[in-house]
PDB file of C-alpha atoms in Angstrom:
ATOM      1  CA  UNK A 575      -2.506 -17.631 -70.925  1.00 59.00           C
ATOM      2  CA  UNK A 576      -5.258 -19.468 -69.079  1.00 57.00           C
ATOM      3  CA  UNK A 577      -2.720 -21.171 -66.784  1.00 59.00           C
ATOM      4  CA  UNK A 578      -1.014 -17.858 -66.024  1.00 70.00           C
ATOM      5  CA  UNK A 579      -4.358 -16.208 -65.353  1.00 67.00           C
ATOM      6  CA  UNK A 580      -5.351 -19.018 -62.951  1.00 70.00           C
ATOM      7  CA  UNK A 581      -2.044 -18.718 -61.097  1.00 71.00           C
ATOM      8  CA  UNK A 582      -2.434 -14.934 -60.875  1.00 72.00           C
ATOM      9  CA  UNK A 583      -6.023 -15.309 -59.638  1.00 73.00           C
ATOM     10  CA  UNK A 584      -4.976 -17.815 -56.921  1.00 76.00           C
ATOM     11  CA  UNK A 585      -2.055 -15.631 -55.814  1.00 78.00           C
ATOM     12  CA  UNK A 586      -4.213 -12.511 -55.535  1.00 81.00           C
ATOM     13  CA  UNK A 587      -6.882 -14.481 -53.656  1.00 80.00           C
ATOM     14  CA  UNK A 588      -4.287 -15.774 -51.172  1.00 83.00           C
ATOM     15  CA  UNK A 589      -2.885 -12.258 -50.705  1.00 83.00           C
ATOM     16  CA  UNK A 590      -6.381 -10.885 -50.002  1.00 84.00           C
ATOM     17  CA  UNK A 591      -7.075 -13.634 -47.443  1.00 85.00           C
ATOM     18  CA  UNK A 592      -3.736 -13.004 -45.690  1.00 85.00           C
ATOM     19  CA  UNK A 593      -4.473  -9.270 -45.619  1.00 84.00           C
ATOM     20  CA  UNK A 594      -7.981  -9.890 -44.254  1.00 86.00           C
ATOM     21  CA  UNK A 595      -6.659 -12.224 -41.541  1.00 87.00           C
ATOM     22  CA  UNK A 596      -4.040  -9.624 -40.563  1.00 86.00           C
ATOM     23  CA  UNK A 597      -6.764  -6.968 -40.315  1.00 85.00           C
ATOM     24  CA  UNK A 598      -8.902  -9.254 -38.120  1.00 87.00           C
ATOM     25  CA  UNK A 599      -5.922  -9.947 -35.822  1.00 87.00           C
ATOM     26  CA  UNK A 600      -5.120  -6.220 -35.653  1.00 86.00           C
ATOM     27  CA  UNK A 601      -8.725  -5.332 -34.786  1.00 85.00           C
ATOM     28  CA  UNK A 602      -8.871  -8.034 -32.093  1.00 85.00           C
ATOM     29  CA  UNK A 603      -5.633  -6.739 -30.562  1.00 85.00           C
ATOM     30  CA  UNK A 604      -6.959  -3.162 -30.628  1.00 86.00           C
ATOM     31  CA  UNK A 605     -10.186  -4.267 -28.937  1.00 86.00           C
ATOM     32  CA  UNK A 606      -8.235  -6.080 -26.222  1.00 86.00           C
ATOM     33  CA  UNK A 607      -6.020  -3.022 -25.687  1.00 86.00           C
ATOM     34  CA  UNK A 608      -9.081  -0.741 -25.505  1.00 86.00           C
ATOM     35  CA  UNK A 609     -10.749  -3.072 -23.001  1.00 86.00           C
ATOM     36  CA  UNK A 610      -7.598  -3.129 -20.857  1.00 86.00           C
ATOM     37  CA  UNK A 611      -7.373   0.678 -20.993  1.00 86.00           C
ATOM     38  CA  UNK A 612     -11.028   0.963 -20.017  1.00 87.00           C
ATOM     39  CA  UNK A 613     -10.530  -1.422 -17.087  1.00 87.00           C
ATOM     40  CA  UNK A 614      -7.477   0.522 -15.916  1.00 87.00           C
ATOM     41  CA  UNK A 615      -9.354   3.819 -16.289  1.00 86.00           C
ATOM     42  CA  UNK A 616     -12.338   2.452 -14.350  1.00 87.00           C
ATOM     43  CA  UNK A 617     -10.067   1.179 -11.577  1.00 88.00           C
ATOM     44  CA  UNK A 618      -8.296   4.547 -11.334  1.00 89.00           C
ATOM     45  CA  UNK A 619     -11.637   6.364 -11.354  1.00 87.00           C
ATOM     46  CA  UNK A 620     -13.003   4.103  -8.585  1.00 89.00           C
ATOM     47  CA  UNK A 621      -9.879   4.609  -6.484  1.00 89.00           C
ATOM     48  CA  UNK A 622     -10.134   8.381  -6.931  1.00 88.00           C
ATOM     49  CA  UNK A 623     -13.836   8.332  -6.075  1.00 86.00           C
ATOM     50  CA  UNK A 624     -13.256   6.271  -2.919  1.00 89.00           C
ATOM     51  CA  UNK A 625     -10.379   8.511  -1.776  1.00 89.00           C
ATOM     52  CA  UNK A 626     -12.479  11.617  -2.460  1.00 87.00           C
ATOM     53  CA  UNK A 627     -15.388  10.201  -0.461  1.00 87.00           C
ATOM     54  CA  UNK A 628     -13.040   9.433   2.442  1.00 90.00           C
ATOM     55  CA  UNK A 629     -11.535  12.936   2.292  1.00 88.00           C
ATOM     56  CA  UNK A 630     -15.013  14.510   2.156  1.00 88.00           C
ATOM     57  CA  UNK A 631     -16.199  12.475   5.123  1.00 90.00           C
ATOM     58  CA  UNK A 632     -13.082  13.418   7.139  1.00 91.00           C
ATOM     59  CA  UNK A 633     -13.527  17.087   6.263  1.00 90.00           C
ATOM     60  CA  UNK A 634     -17.215  17.011   7.263  1.00 92.00           C
ATOM     61  CA  UNK A 635     -16.366  15.313  10.567  1.00 92.00           C
ATOM     62  CA  UNK A 636     -13.717  17.952  11.333  1.00 92.00           C
ATOM     63  CA  UNK A 637     -16.146  20.726  10.384  1.00 91.00           C
ATOM     64  CA  UNK A 638     -18.807  19.206  12.672  1.00 91.00           C
ATOM     65  CA  UNK A 639     -16.304  19.169  15.560  1.00 91.00           C
ATOM     66  CA  UNK A 640     -15.402  22.795  14.849  1.00 92.00           C
ATOM     67  CA  UNK A 641     -19.094  23.828  14.815  1.00 91.00           C
ATOM     68  CA  UNK A 642     -19.783  21.942  18.061  1.00 90.00           C
ATOM     69  CA  UNK A 643     -16.888  23.797  19.705  1.00 89.00           C
ATOM     70  CA  UNK A 644     -18.364  27.088  18.489  1.00 87.00           C
ATOM     71  CA  UNK A 645     -22.042  26.502  19.333  1.00 85.00           C
ATOM     72  CA  UNK A 646     -21.715  24.036  22.214  1.00 82.00           C
ATOM     73  CA  UNK A 647     -24.731  21.732  22.636  1.00 79.00           C
ATOM     74  CA  UNK A 648     -26.922  23.506  20.099  1.00 81.00           C
ATOM     75  CA  UNK A 649     -26.675  20.743  17.469  1.00 80.00           C
ATOM     76  CA  UNK A 650     -25.943  17.767  19.745  1.00 77.00           C
ATOM     77  CA  UNK A 651     -29.088  18.054  21.885  1.00 74.00           C
ATOM     78  CA  UNK A 652     -32.096  16.267  20.364  1.00 72.00           C
ATOM     79  CA  UNK A 653     -34.993  18.526  19.317  1.00 75.00           C
ATOM     80  CA  UNK A 654     -38.416  17.790  17.893  1.00 72.00           C
ATOM     81  CA  UNK A 655     -38.122  20.598  15.340  1.00 72.00           C
ATOM     82  CA  UNK A 656     -34.766  19.300  13.986  1.00 76.00           C
ATOM     83  CA  UNK A 657     -35.231  16.226  11.789  1.00 80.00           C
ATOM     84  CA  UNK A 658     -31.643  15.889  10.504  1.00 84.00           C
ATOM     85  CA  UNK A 659     -28.256  15.607  12.208  1.00 86.00           C
ATOM     86  CA  UNK A 660     -25.428  18.103  11.795  1.00 89.00           C
ATOM     87  CA  UNK A 661     -23.423  15.740   9.556  1.00 90.00           C
ATOM     88  CA  UNK A 662     -26.303  15.343   7.069  1.00 90.00           C
ATOM     89  CA  UNK A 663     -26.764  19.141   7.016  1.00 91.00           C
ATOM     90  CA  UNK A 664     -23.053  19.655   6.274  1.00 92.00           C
ATOM     91  CA  UNK A 665     -23.090  16.914   3.629  1.00 91.00           C
ATOM     92  CA  UNK A 666     -25.950  18.673   1.843  1.00 91.00           C
ATOM     93  CA  UNK A 667     -24.200  22.063   2.085  1.00 92.00           C
ATOM     94  CA  UNK A 668     -20.986  20.569   0.593  1.00 90.00           C
ATOM     95  CA  UNK A 669     -23.001  18.917  -2.180  1.00 90.00           C
ATOM     96  CA  UNK A 670     -24.843  22.181  -2.894  1.00 90.00           C
ATOM     97  CA  UNK A 671     -21.559  24.137  -3.128  1.00 87.00           C
ATOM     98  CA  UNK A 672     -19.757  21.485  -5.226  1.00 86.00           C
ATOM     99  CA  UNK A 673     -22.501  21.013  -7.803  1.00 86.00           C
ATOM    100  CA  UNK A 674     -23.240  24.748  -8.056  1.00 83.00           C
ATOM    101  CA  UNK A 675     -26.985  24.371  -8.578  1.00 85.00           C
ATOM    102  CA  UNK A 676     -29.621  26.914  -7.571  1.00 84.00           C
ATOM    103  CA  UNK A 677     -32.100  26.457  -4.719  1.00 86.00           C
ATOM    104  CA  UNK A 678     -34.823  25.906  -7.319  1.00 87.00           C
ATOM    105  CA  UNK A 679     -33.047  22.811  -8.733  1.00 88.00           C
ATOM    106  CA  UNK A 680     -32.019  21.349  -5.352  1.00 88.00           C
ATOM    107  CA  UNK A 681     -33.570  17.915  -4.635  1.00 87.00           C
ATOM    108  CA  UNK A 682     -32.284  16.653  -1.304  1.00 87.00           C
ATOM    109  CA  UNK A 683     -33.455  15.481   2.113  1.00 89.00           C
ATOM    110  CA  UNK A 684     -33.437  19.053   3.452  1.00 89.00           C
ATOM    111  CA  UNK A 685     -35.970  21.613   2.339  1.00 89.00           C
ATOM    112  CA  UNK A 686     -34.740  24.637   0.397  1.00 90.00           C
ATOM    113  CA  UNK A 687     -35.560  27.099   3.182  1.00 90.00           C
ATOM    114  CA  UNK A 688     -33.740  25.083   5.876  1.00 89.00           C
ATOM    115  CA  UNK A 689     -30.675  24.677   3.647  1.00 91.00           C
ATOM    116  CA  UNK A 690     -30.616  28.426   3.005  1.00 91.00           C
ATOM    117  CA  UNK A 691     -31.065  29.226   6.706  1.00 91.00           C
ATOM    118  CA  UNK A 692     -28.141  26.974   7.740  1.00 91.00           C
ATOM    119  CA  UNK A 693     -25.864  28.394   5.026  1.00 91.00           C
ATOM    120  CA  UNK A 694     -26.686  31.947   6.113  1.00 92.00           C
ATOM    121  CA  UNK A 695     -26.203  31.089   9.811  1.00 91.00           C
ATOM    122  CA  UNK A 696     -22.748  29.586   9.258  1.00 91.00           C
ATOM    123  CA  UNK A 697     -21.650  32.307   6.830  1.00 90.00           C
ATOM    124  CA  UNK A 698     -22.742  35.161   9.131  1.00 91.00           C
ATOM    125  CA  UNK A 699     -20.678  33.665  11.988  1.00 90.00           C
ATOM    126  CA  UNK A 700     -17.669  33.147   9.622  1.00 90.00           C
ATOM    127  CA  UNK A 701     -17.660  29.412  10.312  1.00 92.00           C
ATOM    128  CA  UNK A 702     -16.364  28.393   6.890  1.00 91.00           C
ATOM    129  CA  UNK A 703     -13.634  31.068   6.801  1.00 89.00           C
ATOM    130  CA  UNK A 704     -12.351  30.310  10.309  1.00 91.00           C
ATOM    131  CA  UNK A 705     -12.458  26.564   9.661  1.00 92.00           C
ATOM    132  CA  UNK A 706     -10.484  27.031   6.435  1.00 91.00           C
ATOM    133  CA  UNK A 707      -7.699  28.896   8.240  1.00 90.00           C
ATOM    134  CA  UNK A 708      -7.499  26.290  11.021  1.00 90.00           C
ATOM    135  CA  UNK A 709      -7.057  23.577   8.374  1.00 90.00           C
ATOM    136  CA  UNK A 710      -4.571  25.774   6.522  1.00 89.00           C
ATOM    137  CA  UNK A 711      -2.378  26.030   9.621  1.00 88.00           C
ATOM    138  CA  UNK A 712      -2.244  22.216   9.794  1.00 89.00           C
ATOM    139  CA  UNK A 713      -1.527  22.099   6.049  1.00 89.00           C
ATOM    140  CA  UNK A 714       1.516  24.402   6.395  1.00 87.00           C
ATOM    141  CA  UNK A 715       3.065  22.445   9.278  1.00 87.00           C
ATOM    142  CA  UNK A 716       4.633  19.974   6.820  1.00 87.00           C
ATOM    143  CA  UNK A 717       6.945  21.198   4.025  1.00 85.00           C
ATOM    144  CA  UNK A 718       5.953  24.822   4.483  1.00 85.00           C
ATOM    145  CA  UNK A 719       8.849  26.363   2.541  1.00 84.00           C
ATOM    146  CA  UNK A 720       8.404  23.999  -0.412  1.00 86.00           C
ATOM    147  CA  UNK A 721       4.697  24.899  -0.617  1.00 88.00           C
ATOM    148  CA  UNK A 722       5.412  28.635  -0.377  1.00 87.00           C
ATOM    149  CA  UNK A 723       8.310  28.574  -2.843  1.00 87.00           C
ATOM    150  CA  UNK A 724       6.138  29.488  -5.851  1.00 89.00           C
ATOM    151  CA  UNK A 725       3.353  32.007  -5.226  1.00 90.00           C
ATOM    152  CA  UNK A 726       1.094  33.038  -8.086  1.00 92.00           C
ATOM    153  CA  UNK A 727      -1.880  35.320  -8.587  1.00 92.00           C
ATOM    154  CA  UNK A 728      -4.538  35.898 -11.227  1.00 91.00           C
ATOM    155  CA  UNK A 729      -8.087  37.174 -11.591  1.00 89.00           C
ATOM    156  CA  UNK A 730     -11.274  35.813 -13.103  1.00 88.00           C
ATOM    157  CA  UNK A 731     -14.714  37.234 -13.892  1.00 86.00           C
ATOM    158  CA  UNK A 732     -18.077  36.049 -12.586  1.00 83.00           C
ATOM    159  CA  UNK A 733     -20.926  37.238 -14.792  1.00 82.00           C
ATOM    160  CA  UNK A 734     -23.818  38.801 -12.903  1.00 77.00           C
ATOM    161  CA  UNK A 735     -26.605  40.194 -15.065  1.00 70.00           C
ATOM    162  CA  UNK A 736     -29.429  40.819 -12.576  1.00 65.00           C
ATOM    163  CA  UNK A 737     -27.968  41.697  -9.178  1.00 63.00           C
ATOM    164  CA  UNK A 738     -27.683  44.831  -7.045  1.00 60.00           C
ATOM    165  CA  UNK A 739     -24.493  43.620  -5.342  1.00 68.00           C
ATOM    166  CA  UNK A 740     -21.864  46.273  -4.485  1.00 72.00           C
ATOM    167  CA  UNK A 741     -19.042  44.719  -6.515  1.00 72.00           C
ATOM    168  CA  UNK A 742     -21.055  44.350  -9.738  1.00 83.00           C
ATOM    169  CA  UNK A 743     -19.752  46.698 -12.465  1.00 81.00           C
ATOM    170  CA  UNK A 744     -19.395  46.782 -16.229  1.00 81.00           C
ATOM    171  CA  UNK A 745     -16.046  45.757 -17.715  1.00 79.00           C
ATOM    172  CA  UNK A 746     -15.138  46.695 -21.313  1.00 80.00           C
ATOM    173  CA  UNK A 747     -12.781  43.690 -21.552  1.00 79.00           C
ATOM    174  CA  UNK A 748     -15.761  41.320 -21.121  1.00 77.00           C
ATOM    175  CA  UNK A 749     -18.060  42.837 -23.783  1.00 81.00           C
ATOM    176  CA  UNK A 750     -19.085  45.584 -21.318  1.00 82.00           C
ATOM    177  CA  UNK A 751     -21.120  43.140 -19.218  1.00 83.00           C
ATOM    178  CA  UNK A 752     -21.945  43.292 -15.508  1.00 84.00           C
ATOM    179  CA  UNK A 753     -19.484  41.136 -13.603  1.00 85.00           C
ATOM    180  CA  UNK A 754     -17.594  40.597 -10.352  1.00 86.00           C
ATOM    181  CA  UNK A 755     -13.805  40.223 -10.306  1.00 87.00           C
ATOM    182  CA  UNK A 756     -12.401  37.348  -8.244  1.00 89.00           C
ATOM    183  CA  UNK A 757      -8.693  37.560  -7.358  1.00 91.00           C
ATOM    184  CA  UNK A 758      -6.674  34.742  -5.791  1.00 92.00           C
ATOM    185  CA  UNK A 759      -3.186  34.350  -4.352  1.00 92.00           C
ATOM    186  CA  UNK A 760      -2.165  30.670  -4.306  1.00 92.00           C
ATOM    187  CA  UNK A 761       0.837  28.564  -3.320  1.00 91.00           C
ATOM    188  CA  UNK A 762       2.753  25.950  -5.353  1.00 90.00           C
ATOM    189  CA  UNK A 763      -0.055  23.372  -4.983  1.00 91.00           C
ATOM    190  CA  UNK A 764      -2.792  25.856  -5.958  1.00 91.00           C
ATOM    191  CA  UNK A 765      -4.141  26.201  -2.414  1.00 91.00           C
ATOM    192  CA  UNK A 766      -5.479  29.753  -1.826  1.00 91.00           C
ATOM    193  CA  UNK A 767      -3.619  31.992   0.619  1.00 90.00           C
ATOM    194  CA  UNK A 768      -5.916  34.988   0.105  1.00 89.00           C
ATOM    195  CA  UNK A 769      -9.145  35.614  -1.822  1.00 89.00           C
ATOM    196  CA  UNK A 770     -10.689  38.942  -2.776  1.00 89.00           C
ATOM    197  CA  UNK A 771     -13.902  39.903  -4.581  1.00 86.00           C
ATOM    198  CA  UNK A 772     -13.877  43.413  -6.058  1.00 86.00           C
ATOM    199  CA  UNK A 773     -15.696  45.441  -8.703  1.00 86.00           C
ATOM    200  CA  UNK A 774     -15.591  44.046 -12.208  1.00 83.00           C
ATOM    201  CA  UNK A 775     -13.940  47.170 -13.684  1.00 85.00           C
ATOM    202  CA  UNK A 776     -11.083  47.392 -11.156  1.00 85.00           C
ATOM    203  CA  UNK A 777      -7.506  46.837 -12.388  1.00 86.00           C
ATOM    204  CA  UNK A 778      -5.470  43.825 -11.263  1.00 85.00           C
ATOM    205  CA  UNK A 779      -2.312  45.610 -10.078  1.00 86.00           C
ATOM    206  CA  UNK A 780      -3.608  47.286  -6.848  1.00 87.00           C
ATOM    207  CA  UNK A 781      -5.014  43.951  -5.656  1.00 88.00           C
ATOM    208  CA  UNK A 782      -1.520  42.497  -5.254  1.00 87.00           C
ATOM    209  CA  UNK A 783      -0.577  44.819  -2.387  1.00 87.00           C
ATOM    210  CA  UNK A 784      -3.895  44.081  -0.648  1.00 88.00           C
ATOM    211  CA  UNK A 785      -3.269  40.343  -0.986  1.00 87.00           C
ATOM    212  CA  UNK A 786       0.082  40.547   0.790  1.00 85.00           C
ATOM    213  CA  UNK A 787      -1.274  42.906   3.452  1.00 86.00           C
ATOM    214  CA  UNK A 788      -4.213  40.620   4.283  1.00 85.00           C
ATOM    215  CA  UNK A 789      -2.345  37.300   4.068  1.00 83.00           C
ATOM    216  CA  UNK A 790      -2.542  35.390   7.369  1.00 78.00           C
ATOM    217  CA  UNK A 791       0.158  32.738   6.945  1.00 75.00           C
ATOM    218  CA  UNK A 792       3.766  33.858   7.472  1.00 74.00           C
ATOM    219  CA  UNK A 793       5.816  33.348   4.309  1.00 70.00           C
ATOM    220  CA  UNK A 794       9.202  34.163   5.924  1.00 67.00           C
ATOM    221  CA  UNK A 795      10.572  35.210   2.542  1.00 68.00           C
ATOM    222  CA  UNK A 796      13.547  37.104   4.049  1.00 68.00           C
ATOM    223  CA  UNK A 797      14.836  33.937   5.742  1.00 70.00           C
ATOM    224  CA  UNK A 798      14.625  31.815   2.605  1.00 70.00           C
ATOM    225  CA  UNK A 799      15.787  34.456   0.073  1.00 71.00           C
ATOM    226  CA  UNK A 800      19.441  33.333   0.282  1.00 74.00           C
ATOM    227  CA  UNK A 801      18.673  29.617   0.231  1.00 73.00           C
ATOM    228  CA  UNK A 802      18.510  28.317  -3.348  1.00 75.00           C
ATOM    229  CA  UNK A 803      16.360  25.332  -2.360  1.00 78.00           C
ATOM    230  CA  UNK A 804      13.575  27.376  -0.755  1.00 79.00           C
ATOM    231  CA  UNK A 805      14.136  30.706  -2.501  1.00 83.00           C
ATOM    232  CA  UNK A 806      10.637  32.188  -3.129  1.00 84.00           C
ATOM    233  CA  UNK A 807       9.401  33.122  -6.583  1.00 87.00           C
ATOM    234  CA  UNK A 808       6.319  35.078  -7.602  1.00 88.00           C
ATOM    235  CA  UNK A 809       4.383  34.381 -10.801  1.00 91.00           C
ATOM    236  CA  UNK A 810       1.992  36.851 -12.454  1.00 90.00           C
ATOM    237  CA  UNK A 811       1.040  38.077 -15.912  1.00 87.00           C
ATOM    238  CA  UNK A 812       1.995  41.406 -17.539  1.00 85.00           C
ATOM    239  CA  UNK A 813      -1.020  43.221 -16.030  1.00 79.00           C
ATOM    240  CA  UNK A 814       0.711  43.315 -12.626  1.00 79.00           C
TER     241      UNK A 814
END
């Protein structure tokens, strides 16, 4: 019995050691795989960040050219009162819009009042809207019918508790809160073709006709309706 017990004890000990070694090897392999995945993820993230920075810089340069065409030598001439160039002003405006912070939380090279004054100046002269449609014309020059094959629309709510804006209204679908309704018509890549802001309690269906009436780019849906490759489709929910 003692001999059998010793053999059993040795066999179980060997099995435990083999199992432990297998677990160690498995954990090492998992760590190596996780490290490789992290490296790949970091490389992809860096590539995306670099490409986004390049695209942002190109967009800001094009916007600066567009503003110089509009205002002439207003921003190119050196002035004692102006401490920053047009490109730095546009960079700060893009950062302010992307992050979505308030003027109170803004910490940048520009002061809050100067940033607000430049945003109001450009928005009153419709600089951003006109620049968007000039870029959109260039965007539709390549593969226009493929981009306009699938059009879709939907609405979203922007909560607004303490504002006297015209479009603020209570909506029973959003717990009867004050809100603004934002409606978009987009192409196959999700690029907006028309944007509308209306009262929060307005129904979705009448906005569709307004979208197609105010759309600036020509869809040419009658030409492509008989072509199966570029035949246009429209996507919307049951509310329309």
